Coordinates of C-alpha atoms and ligand atoms in Angstrom, one line a residue:
M1 CA -40.4 17.1 52.5
K2 CA -42.0 19.3 49.6
N3 CA -42.8 22.9 49.2
N4 CA -42.9 23.1 53.1
S5 CA -46.2 21.3 53.5
H6 CA -46.8 17.7 55.2
Y7 CA -48.5 15.0 54.7
F8 CA -50.9 13.6 57.0
Y9 CA -53.2 10.3 56.9
L10 CA -56.8 10.5 56.3
N11 CA -58.9 7.1 56.1
G12 CA -56.6 4.5 53.7
D13 CA -54.7 7.7 51.9
I14 CA -51.4 9.8 52.4
V15 CA -52.7 13.2 51.1
P16 CA -51.3 16.5 51.6
E17 CA -52.1 18.8 54.6
A18 CA -54.2 21.1 52.9
Q19 CA -56.4 18.2 51.7
A20 CA -56.9 16.7 55.0
Q21 CA -60.4 17.1 55.7
L22 CA -62.9 15.9 57.9
H23 CA -66.9 17.0 57.8
V24 CA -68.3 18.9 60.3
S25 CA -70.7 15.9 61.2
D26 CA -67.9 14.3 62.4
L27 CA -68.8 12.9 66.0
G28 CA -65.2 13.9 67.7
L29 CA -66.4 17.6 66.4
L30 CA -69.6 16.7 67.9
R31 CA -69.6 15.0 71.1
G32 CA -65.3 14.7 71.8
Y33 CA -66.0 10.8 71.0
G34 CA -62.5 10.1 70.2
I35 CA -59.6 8.7 71.0
F36 CA -55.2 9.0 70.0
D37 CA -52.3 8.6 70.2
F38 CA -48.9 10.1 70.2
F39 CA -45.4 9.5 69.5
R40 CA -42.0 10.8 68.3
A41 CA -39.7 9.9 65.3
V42 CA -36.1 10.2 65.3
D43 CA -34.4 10.9 62.7
G44 CA -37.4 8.5 60.7
R45 CA -37.2 6.3 63.4
P46 CA -40.4 6.0 65.2
I47 CA -39.8 5.9 69.3
F48 CA -41.5 2.9 71.2
M49 CA -44.5 2.5 68.6
E50 CA -45.4 -0.4 69.3
D51 CA -46.2 0.1 72.7
H52 CA -48.7 3.5 71.3
L53 CA -49.9 1.0 68.7
D54 CA -51.2 -1.1 72.3
R55 CA -52.6 1.7 74.0
F56 CA -54.5 3.1 71.2
E57 CA -56.4 -0.1 70.1
H58 CA -57.4 -0.2 74.4
S59 CA -58.6 2.9 73.8
A60 CA -60.4 2.2 70.5
R61 CA -62.2 -1.1 72.5
K62 CA -63.0 0.9 75.3
L63 CA -65.0 3.2 73.5
F64 CA -66.2 0.7 71.0
L65 CA -64.3 1.9 67.9
D66 CA -63.3 0.0 65.6
I67 CA -60.0 0.5 63.9
P68 CA -60.5 0.3 60.3
V69 CA -57.6 -1.4 59.4
T70 CA -55.0 -4.3 60.6
R71 CA -52.6 -3.3 63.2
Q72 CA -49.9 -4.0 60.2
Q73 CA -51.8 -1.6 57.7
L74 CA -51.7 1.1 60.7
R75 CA -48.1 0.3 61.1
E76 CA -47.6 0.3 57.4
A77 CA -49.6 3.3 57.1
I78 CA -46.9 5.3 60.0
L79 CA -43.6 4.7 58.4
T80 CA -45.2 5.4 54.8
L81 CA -46.0 9.1 56.7
I82 CA -42.7 8.9 58.0
E83 CA -40.9 8.7 54.6
H84 CA -43.0 11.8 53.4
N85 CA -42.0 13.4 56.0
A86 CA -39.2 14.6 56.1
E87 CA -38.3 16.1 59.2
P88 CA -35.5 15.2 62.1
L89 CA -37.7 15.4 64.8
L90 CA -41.6 14.4 64.1
G91 CA -44.4 13.9 65.9
L92 CA -47.2 11.5 64.7
K93 CA -50.2 12.1 66.1
M94 CA -52.7 9.3 65.9
I95 CA -56.9 9.9 66.0
L96 CA -59.9 7.4 65.7
T97 CA -63.3 9.5 66.2
G98 CA -67.1 8.3 66.5
G99 CA -67.1 9.2 62.6
Y100 CA -70.0 10.9 60.7
S101 CA -73.0 10.8 62.7
P102 CA -76.2 11.4 61.2
D103 CA -78.1 12.0 64.2
G104 CA -75.4 13.6 65.8
F105 CA -75.5 11.2 68.5
A106 CA -74.2 7.5 67.8
P107 CA -71.2 6.9 66.5
T108 CA -70.9 5.3 63.1
T109 CA -68.1 4.3 61.4
P110 CA -64.9 5.7 62.5
N111 CA -62.8 7.8 61.0
L112 CA -59.0 7.9 61.1
F113 CA -56.2 9.3 60.6
I114 CA -53.2 10.1 61.4
I115 CA -51.4 14.4 61.8
A116 CA -47.2 14.5 61.1
K117 CA -45.7 17.6 62.0
P118 CA -42.1 18.7 62.9
F119 CA -42.0 18.6 66.9
Q120 CA -39.8 20.4 69.2
F121 CA -39.6 19.7 73.1
A122 CA -41.0 22.1 75.4
S123 CA -38.1 23.3 77.4
A124 CA -36.7 20.7 80.2
Q125 CA -35.6 23.7 82.7
G126 CA -38.6 22.2 85.2
L127 CA -42.3 23.1 85.2
K128 CA -44.4 25.0 88.0
L129 CA -47.7 23.1 88.7
L130 CA -50.8 24.2 89.9
L131 CA -52.5 21.7 92.4
V132 CA -56.2 20.9 90.9
E133 CA -59.0 18.7 92.0
H134 CA -60.0 16.5 89.5
L135 CA -60.8 12.6 88.1
R136 CA -60.6 12.3 84.6
E137 CA -63.1 10.1 83.0
M138 CA -61.7 7.1 81.7
S139 CA -58.5 7.3 83.1
D140 CA -56.8 4.7 81.5
V141 CA -58.1 6.0 78.1
K142 CA -56.9 8.5 75.6
T143 CA -59.9 10.4 75.2
L144 CA -59.8 13.8 72.9
N145 CA -61.4 15.1 76.0
Y146 CA -59.1 17.3 77.7
L147 CA -61.9 20.2 78.6
Q148 CA -60.4 20.7 82.3
P149 CA -56.8 21.6 81.5
I150 CA -57.8 23.8 78.7
W151 CA -60.5 25.4 80.8
Q152 CA -57.7 25.9 83.6
I153 CA -55.4 27.9 80.7
P154 CA -56.6 31.6 83.2
A155 CA -55.8 30.0 86.1
M156 CA -52.6 28.8 84.9
R157 CA -51.4 31.5 83.4
Q158 CA -52.3 33.9 86.2
A159 CA -50.6 31.7 88.9
G160 CA -47.6 32.1 86.5
C161 CA -47.5 27.4 85.9
Q162 CA -47.5 25.8 82.7
D163 CA -49.8 22.8 83.7
V164 CA -51.7 21.4 86.3
L165 CA -51.4 18.7 89.1
Y166 CA -55.2 16.5 89.6
H167 CA -55.9 14.7 92.7
H168 CA -58.7 13.6 93.9
E169 CA -59.8 11.8 97.8
G170 CA -56.7 12.7 99.2
R171 CA -54.9 10.9 96.3
L172 CA -52.5 12.6 93.7
S173 CA -53.1 10.9 90.3
E174 CA -51.0 12.7 87.4
L175 CA -50.6 16.2 85.5
S176 CA -52.7 17.3 82.2
R177 CA -50.4 15.1 79.6
S178 CA -48.2 13.5 81.5
N179 CA -47.1 11.3 84.6
L180 CA -45.7 12.1 87.9
F181 CA -43.0 10.7 90.7
L182 CA -41.8 11.4 93.6
V183 CA -38.4 10.6 95.0
K184 CA -38.0 9.6 98.9
N185 CA -35.0 9.1 100.4
E186 CA -33.9 7.7 96.8
T187 CA -36.8 5.6 96.4
I188 CA -39.2 6.2 93.1
I189 CA -42.7 6.7 94.1
T190 CA -45.6 7.3 91.3
P191 CA -49.3 6.9 91.5
N192 CA -50.8 3.5 90.0
T193 CA -54.5 4.7 90.2
D194 CA -56.7 7.0 88.1
I195 CA -53.9 7.2 85.7
L196 CA -53.2 6.9 81.7
F197 CA -50.6 4.4 81.8
G198 CA -47.8 6.5 80.2
V199 CA -45.6 4.5 77.5
T200 CA -42.9 7.3 78.9
R201 CA -44.0 5.9 82.4
K202 CA -43.4 2.5 81.7
H203 CA -40.0 2.8 80.4
T204 CA -39.2 4.9 83.0
L205 CA -40.1 2.4 85.4
A206 CA -38.3 -0.2 83.9
L207 CA -34.9 1.6 84.6
A208 CA -36.1 2.7 87.3
R209 CA -35.9 -0.6 88.7
Q210 CA -32.6 -1.8 87.6
H211 CA -30.9 1.0 89.8
F212 CA -33.9 1.9 92.0
Q213 CA -36.3 0.8 94.6
V214 CA -39.4 1.6 93.2
E215 CA -43.3 1.4 94.5
E216 CA -46.4 2.1 91.9
R217 CA -49.5 2.6 94.3
P218 CA -51.9 5.0 95.6
V219 CA -50.2 8.1 96.5
A220 CA -51.4 10.8 99.1
L221 CA -51.5 14.5 98.5
D222 CA -49.7 14.6 101.1
E223 CA -46.6 12.9 100.8
L224 CA -45.6 15.4 97.6
W225 CA -45.0 18.3 100.4
T226 CA -42.0 16.4 102.0
A227 CA -40.4 14.5 97.8
D228 CA -37.2 14.9 97.7
E229 CA -37.6 15.2 93.7
V230 CA -40.5 15.4 91.9
F231 CA -40.7 14.8 88.1
T232 CA -42.8 14.3 85.0
T233 CA -42.9 12.4 82.8
G234 CA -44.4 11.8 78.9
S235 CA -43.6 11.7 74.8
T236 CA -43.4 15.4 74.7
K237 CA -40.8 15.3 77.3
R238 CA -39.2 12.7 78.3
I239 CA -38.3 13.2 82.0
I240 CA -38.5 16.7 83.3
P241 CA -38.2 18.2 86.8
I242 CA -40.8 19.7 88.9
T243 CA -39.9 22.8 90.9
E244 CA -42.6 23.9 91.8
V245 CA -46.3 23.2 92.8
N246 CA -48.8 25.9 93.8
G247 CA -45.6 27.9 95.1
Q248 CA -44.1 24.9 97.1
A249 CA -40.3 24.8 95.6
F250 CA -38.4 21.1 94.7
T251 CA -35.0 22.0 93.7
S252 CA -33.4 19.0 94.2
S253 CA -32.8 16.3 90.9
K254 CA -30.1 13.9 91.3
V255 CA -31.6 11.0 91.4
I256 CA -33.5 13.0 88.0
S257 CA -30.3 13.7 86.3
H258 CA -29.9 10.0 86.4
L259 CA -32.7 8.6 85.3
Q260 CA -33.0 11.6 82.2
A261 CA -29.3 9.7 81.0
L262 CA -30.3 6.2 81.3
F263 CA -33.9 7.4 79.7
L264 CA -32.1 9.3 76.4
S265 CA -29.4 6.0 76.3
H266 CA -32.4 3.6 76.1
E267 CA -34.6 5.4 73.7
Q268 CA -31.4 5.4 71.1
Q269 CA -30.9 1.7 71.7
S270 CA -34.6 1.2 71.2
Ligands
PLP1 C1 -53.6 12.7 80.7 C2 -52.2 11.7 81.0 N1 -51.1 11.2 80.9 C3 -50.0 10.6 80.9 C4 -49.2 10.9 79.9 C5 -47.9 10.1 79.1 O1 -47.8 8.9 78.1 P1 -47.1 9.3 77.3 O2 -46.1 9.2 78.1 O3 -47.5 7.4 76.6 O4 -47.1 10.2 76.5 C6 -50.2 11.2 78.4 C7 -50.3 11.7 77.3 O5 -50.0 12.8 75.9 C8 -52.1 12.0 79.0 O6 -52.1 12.9 78.3

C-alpha cells in the first residue's frame, strides 16, 4: 500500500482509488440496475472466494448481464488487487452494472469494478432488530437495491436497533444483509424461502449438521417468539447473536458460541 491510498479494479485495469471513476450515465446509478458480491481477504487470503464467484455469476445470469472477463481473469484480478492492497483485513466488493446507457433505461456493455478497502467487523456483542414486513424482489440475487433498509434507518435509530428483520405473509426471511437462524431445543432452524443464499449460511449449515439437528424450511414469524437462541450470519459478521427483536430479549447463546468456535476454525483452515 502506497501513500495510504488503495487500488481498485476498473474494467480490466488496476487503478489508484482516486482514478476509479464511472460516467454518470451508468445504469447502476440511474436505475439501480446491477449486482455485486462482497467477501473478505484475511492476511492476503481470500475467504470462500469460489462461493462468492459462483453467486456473482448466478446474479449476473439472472439480470442478463454478461461478466466481461472469464472466471479465471476475474480470479486473477482479485488476487492482484489483494497484493496491491496490503491490509491484514481487506473487504472486496465486486460490482457489475448495466453499463453506460444512452437512453437511461436499456442495459449496454456492463461496467465491472472491484472496490478494495480495509475492513472492520461490526461489534460481535449482538444485534437488536426491528421487524419489517417486506419481501425482497429477486431475493436470490445480490442486486444493488437496498432501498428498503436504507429507508428504514431513521426508524431503526428511533427504536435503538441496528438492523431490520424481514417477514412476509407470516413467514420470516432474513435481515437486510445477513441470514437468520433460530435455535429451538438444540435444533437449528433457518428459512429457505425468499432469502439470499448466504455463503456464511452455507458454511454454517455444513458445520451445524455435524453436531446438531438442522431444519432448512419456511419459518413462521410466530416461531421467533419461542426460540431459545437467535443468530445471524454474513460475510461482514461471521456468526453473531441477535439479542432483541421488537423489544423481546434473547439471552441464551450456548449453541451460538459453539457454532462461532467451529466457524472460526473452519474459516482459518479454508
Ligand atoms: C440480503 C442478504 N442476505 C444475506 C446476506 C449474507 O450473505 P453472505 O453470508 O454471503 O455474506 C447478504 C450479504 O450481504 C445479504 O445482502
